[in-house]
């Protein structure tokens, strides 16, 4: 039987999930076969797979709003969104190095990040390893993560709120 953990959204509430994961892994010695994340959970899933729980703990205790998103100017708002995820993108590029991405891709623990394709409303799973053998329906897409860029793209897609953030 496989053991999975699914981490949902909730912004700063992700700090609770970090504490829970730390307890499960460090105190109880529980390891996971699959780690799934959405929104805030998508930010966490790759680092859980890479066993970088301390890095997550640091994020939730030291980062503030401007470290993750910045308010757009009036002109940018007219062009599409209230906030920019550029700070988050830069943070992810610093944290998810090529070496870390390779570690995540090579890990026996599968990493899955979910997002929505706004062009067709399909659910999209960015995943390491093999996709599930079953297909739930025609409105689900699987995108294999084989490197850093696709991983960062998937995390940003999951963590962004349409119209609010670009």
PDB file of C-alpha atoms in Angstrom, residues 7-151:
ATOM      1  CA  UNK A   7      -1.378  19.577   1.251  1.00  0.00           C
ATOM      2  CA  UNK A   8      -4.032  22.097   0.286  1.00  0.00           C
ATOM      3  CA  UNK A   9      -4.150  25.852   0.032  1.00  0.00           C
ATOM      4  CA  UNK A  10      -4.708  28.552   2.570  1.00  0.00           C
ATOM      5  CA  UNK A  11      -1.784  30.963   2.309  1.00  0.00           C
ATOM      6  CA  UNK A  12      -0.140  31.440   5.700  1.00  0.00           C
ATOM      7  CA  UNK A  13      -2.126  28.487   7.056  1.00  0.00           C
ATOM      8  CA  UNK A  14       0.499  26.406   5.284  1.00  0.00           C
ATOM      9  CA  UNK A  15       2.601  26.938   8.414  1.00  0.00           C
ATOM     10  CA  UNK A  16       0.370  24.398  10.165  1.00  0.00           C
ATOM     11  CA  UNK A  17       1.027  21.888   7.407  1.00  0.00           C
ATOM     12  CA  UNK A  18       4.776  22.470   7.748  1.00  0.00           C
ATOM     13  CA  UNK A  19       4.537  21.639  11.451  1.00  0.00           C
ATOM     14  CA  UNK A  20       2.452  18.548  10.741  1.00  0.00           C
ATOM     15  CA  UNK A  21       4.854  17.303   8.054  1.00  0.00           C
ATOM     16  CA  UNK A  22       7.840  17.952  10.296  1.00  0.00           C
ATOM     17  CA  UNK A  23       6.203  15.953  13.099  1.00  0.00           C
ATOM     18  CA  UNK A  24       5.217  13.072  10.811  1.00  0.00           C
ATOM     19  CA  UNK A  25       8.657  12.821   9.213  1.00  0.00           C
ATOM     20  CA  UNK A  26      10.987  13.680  12.093  1.00  0.00           C
ATOM     21  CA  UNK A  27       9.111  12.531  15.188  1.00  0.00           C
ATOM     22  CA  UNK A  28       7.174   9.559  13.825  1.00  0.00           C
ATOM     23  CA  UNK A  29       9.548   8.533  11.032  1.00  0.00           C
ATOM     24  CA  UNK A  30       6.783   8.447   8.439  1.00  0.00           C
ATOM     25  CA  UNK A  31       7.846   8.716   4.815  1.00  0.00           C
ATOM     26  CA  UNK A  32       5.530   9.224   1.878  1.00  0.00           C
ATOM     27  CA  UNK A  33       5.333   7.559  -1.518  1.00  0.00           C
ATOM     28  CA  UNK A  34       3.395  10.470  -3.006  1.00  0.00           C
ATOM     29  CA  UNK A  35       3.245  14.153  -2.032  1.00  0.00           C
ATOM     30  CA  UNK A  36       0.439  16.202  -3.613  1.00  0.00           C
ATOM     31  CA  UNK A  37       0.060  19.956  -3.284  1.00  0.00           C
ATOM     32  CA  UNK A  38      -2.291  22.698  -4.402  1.00  0.00           C
ATOM     33  CA  UNK A  39      -1.744  26.449  -3.989  1.00  0.00           C
ATOM     34  CA  UNK A  40       0.299  26.833  -0.789  1.00  0.00           C
ATOM     35  CA  UNK A  41       0.627  23.058  -0.810  1.00  0.00           C
ATOM     36  CA  UNK A  42       2.183  23.278  -4.280  1.00  0.00           C
ATOM     37  CA  UNK A  43       4.911  25.488  -2.839  1.00  0.00           C
ATOM     38  CA  UNK A  44       5.518  22.869  -0.170  1.00  0.00           C
ATOM     39  CA  UNK A  45       5.279  19.587  -2.104  1.00  0.00           C
ATOM     40  CA  UNK A  46       8.644  19.738  -3.922  1.00  0.00           C
ATOM     41  CA  UNK A  47      10.494  20.640  -0.731  1.00  0.00           C
ATOM     42  CA  UNK A  48       8.766  17.849   1.201  1.00  0.00           C
ATOM     43  CA  UNK A  49       9.850  15.390  -1.505  1.00  0.00           C
ATOM     44  CA  UNK A  50      13.416  16.749  -1.300  1.00  0.00           C
ATOM     45  CA  UNK A  51      13.297  16.432   2.519  1.00  0.00           C
ATOM     46  CA  UNK A  52      13.885  20.175   2.887  1.00  0.00           C
ATOM     47  CA  UNK A  53      11.367  20.631   5.708  1.00  0.00           C
ATOM     48  CA  UNK A  54      13.666  23.065   7.537  1.00  0.00           C
ATOM     49  CA  UNK A  55      13.661  25.288   4.430  1.00  0.00           C
ATOM     50  CA  UNK A  56       9.852  25.296   4.534  1.00  0.00           C
ATOM     51  CA  UNK A  57       9.896  26.153   8.208  1.00  0.00           C
ATOM     52  CA  UNK A  58      12.209  29.078   7.452  1.00  0.00           C
ATOM     53  CA  UNK A  59       9.836  30.320   4.727  1.00  0.00           C
ATOM     54  CA  UNK A  60       6.846  30.377   7.025  1.00  0.00           C
ATOM     55  CA  UNK A  61       8.726  32.082   9.858  1.00  0.00           C
ATOM     56  CA  UNK A  62      10.729  34.691   7.937  1.00  0.00           C
ATOM     57  CA  UNK A  63       8.982  35.597   4.673  1.00  0.00           C
ATOM     58  CA  UNK A  64       6.397  38.368   4.499  1.00  0.00           C
ATOM     59  CA  UNK A  65       3.835  39.320   1.851  1.00  0.00           C
ATOM     60  CA  UNK A  66       6.209  41.482  -0.235  1.00  0.00           C
ATOM     61  CA  UNK A  67       8.650  38.546  -0.404  1.00  0.00           C
ATOM     62  CA  UNK A  68       5.975  36.599  -2.291  1.00  0.00           C
ATOM     63  CA  UNK A  69       3.762  39.077  -4.152  1.00  0.00           C
ATOM     64  CA  UNK A  70       3.897  42.778  -4.937  1.00  0.00           C
ATOM     65  CA  UNK A  71       1.085  45.180  -5.616  1.00  0.00           C
ATOM     66  CA  UNK A  72       0.882  46.219  -9.246  1.00  0.00           C
ATOM     67  CA  UNK A  73       0.630  49.835 -10.345  1.00  0.00           C
ATOM     68  CA  UNK A  74      -2.673  51.178 -11.639  1.00  0.00           C
ATOM     69  CA  UNK A  75      -1.479  50.617 -15.211  1.00  0.00           C
ATOM     70  CA  UNK A  76      -0.653  46.973 -14.472  1.00  0.00           C
ATOM     71  CA  UNK A  77      -4.047  46.476 -12.841  1.00  0.00           C
ATOM     72  CA  UNK A  78      -5.732  47.778 -15.993  1.00  0.00           C
ATOM     73  CA  UNK A  79      -3.587  45.340 -17.960  1.00  0.00           C
ATOM     74  CA  UNK A  80      -4.661  42.304 -16.014  1.00  0.00           C
ATOM     75  CA  UNK A  81      -4.025  41.812 -12.295  1.00  0.00           C
ATOM     76  CA  UNK A  82      -3.795  43.438  -8.888  1.00  0.00           C
ATOM     77  CA  UNK A  83      -0.610  41.647  -7.822  1.00  0.00           C
ATOM     78  CA  UNK A  84       2.553  40.326  -9.416  1.00  0.00           C
ATOM     79  CA  UNK A  85       4.033  36.951  -8.503  1.00  0.00           C
ATOM     80  CA  UNK A  86       7.470  38.062  -9.716  1.00  0.00           C
ATOM     81  CA  UNK A  87       8.875  37.981  -6.154  1.00  0.00           C
ATOM     82  CA  UNK A  88       7.576  34.411  -5.738  1.00  0.00           C
ATOM     83  CA  UNK A  89       8.996  33.430  -9.115  1.00  0.00           C
ATOM     84  CA  UNK A  90      12.394  34.842  -8.132  1.00  0.00           C
ATOM     85  CA  UNK A  91      12.232  33.033  -4.780  1.00  0.00           C
ATOM     86  CA  UNK A  92      11.421  29.724  -6.484  1.00  0.00           C
ATOM     87  CA  UNK A  93      14.299  30.204  -8.929  1.00  0.00           C
ATOM     88  CA  UNK A  94      16.668  30.751  -5.995  1.00  0.00           C
ATOM     89  CA  UNK A  95      15.385  27.795  -3.970  1.00  0.00           C
ATOM     90  CA  UNK A  96      14.663  25.239  -6.705  1.00  0.00           C
ATOM     91  CA  UNK A  97      18.110  24.970  -8.198  1.00  0.00           C
ATOM     92  CA  UNK A  98      18.916  22.561 -11.013  1.00  0.00           C
ATOM     93  CA  UNK A  99      20.436  20.222  -8.427  1.00  0.00           C
ATOM     94  CA  UNK A 100      17.347  20.311  -6.209  1.00  0.00           C
ATOM     95  CA  UNK A 101      15.043  19.779  -9.202  1.00  0.00           C
ATOM     96  CA  UNK A 102      17.127  16.758 -10.242  1.00  0.00           C
ATOM     97  CA  UNK A 103      16.842  15.393  -6.694  1.00  0.00           C
ATOM     98  CA  UNK A 104      13.053  15.822  -6.766  1.00  0.00           C
ATOM     99  CA  UNK A 105      12.702  14.234 -10.220  1.00  0.00           C
ATOM    100  CA  UNK A 106      14.944  11.293  -9.247  1.00  0.00           C
ATOM    101  CA  UNK A 107      13.271  10.733  -5.880  1.00  0.00           C
ATOM    102  CA  UNK A 108      11.279   7.535  -5.366  1.00  0.00           C
ATOM    103  CA  UNK A 109       8.675   9.807  -3.739  1.00  0.00           C
ATOM    104  CA  UNK A 110       6.381  11.123  -6.443  1.00  0.00           C
ATOM    105  CA  UNK A 111       5.700  14.867  -6.443  1.00  0.00           C
ATOM    106  CA  UNK A 112       2.346  16.032  -7.830  1.00  0.00           C
ATOM    107  CA  UNK A 113       1.230  19.664  -8.115  1.00  0.00           C
ATOM    108  CA  UNK A 114      -2.289  20.477  -9.276  1.00  0.00           C
ATOM    109  CA  UNK A 115      -3.466  23.534 -11.172  1.00  0.00           C
ATOM    110  CA  UNK A 116      -6.215  24.535 -13.593  1.00  0.00           C
ATOM    111  CA  UNK A 117      -5.695  25.212 -17.295  1.00  0.00           C
ATOM    112  CA  UNK A 118      -7.571  28.486 -17.798  1.00  0.00           C
ATOM    113  CA  UNK A 119      -7.854  27.927 -21.553  1.00  0.00           C
ATOM    114  CA  UNK A 120     -10.090  24.868 -21.209  1.00  0.00           C
ATOM    115  CA  UNK A 121     -10.882  24.555 -17.462  1.00  0.00           C
ATOM    116  CA  UNK A 122      -9.068  21.211 -17.294  1.00  0.00           C
ATOM    117  CA  UNK A 123      -7.450  20.027 -14.092  1.00  0.00           C
ATOM    118  CA  UNK A 124      -3.688  19.744 -14.687  1.00  0.00           C
ATOM    119  CA  UNK A 125      -1.357  17.516 -12.695  1.00  0.00           C
ATOM    120  CA  UNK A 126       2.340  18.350 -12.928  1.00  0.00           C
ATOM    121  CA  UNK A 127       4.024  15.155 -11.766  1.00  0.00           C
ATOM    122  CA  UNK A 128       7.326  13.391 -11.385  1.00  0.00           C
ATOM    123  CA  UNK A 129       7.409   9.688 -12.094  1.00  0.00           C
ATOM    124  CA  UNK A 130       4.693   7.990 -14.073  1.00  0.00           C
ATOM    125  CA  UNK A 131       1.141   9.340 -14.285  1.00  0.00           C
ATOM    126  CA  UNK A 132      -1.658   7.221 -12.860  1.00  0.00           C
ATOM    127  CA  UNK A 133      -2.762   4.394 -15.119  1.00  0.00           C
ATOM    128  CA  UNK A 134      -6.374   5.466 -14.866  1.00  0.00           C
ATOM    129  CA  UNK A 135      -7.941   8.583 -16.283  1.00  0.00           C
ATOM    130  CA  UNK A 136     -10.739  10.195 -14.328  1.00  0.00           C
ATOM    131  CA  UNK A 137     -12.253  11.915 -17.359  1.00  0.00           C
ATOM    132  CA  UNK A 138     -11.370  13.908 -20.448  1.00  0.00           C
ATOM    133  CA  UNK A 139     -10.912  17.092 -18.429  1.00  0.00           C
ATOM    134  CA  UNK A 140      -7.697  16.017 -16.711  1.00  0.00           C
ATOM    135  CA  UNK A 141      -4.229  16.647 -18.120  1.00  0.00           C
ATOM    136  CA  UNK A 142      -0.959  15.127 -16.930  1.00  0.00           C
ATOM    137  CA  UNK A 143       2.297  17.036 -17.487  1.00  0.00           C
ATOM    138  CA  UNK A 144       5.478  15.222 -16.622  1.00  0.00           C
ATOM    139  CA  UNK A 145       8.067  17.215 -14.677  1.00  0.00           C
ATOM    140  CA  UNK A 146      11.530  16.363 -15.911  1.00  0.00           C
ATOM    141  CA  UNK A 147      13.376  19.484 -14.846  1.00  0.00           C
ATOM    142  CA  UNK A 148      13.480  22.750 -12.995  1.00  0.00           C
ATOM    143  CA  UNK A 149      11.514  24.968 -15.406  1.00  0.00           C
ATOM    144  CA  UNK A 150       8.438  22.746 -15.610  1.00  0.00           C
ATOM    145  CA  UNK A 151       8.475  22.274 -11.832  1.00  0.00           C
TER     146      UNK A 151
END
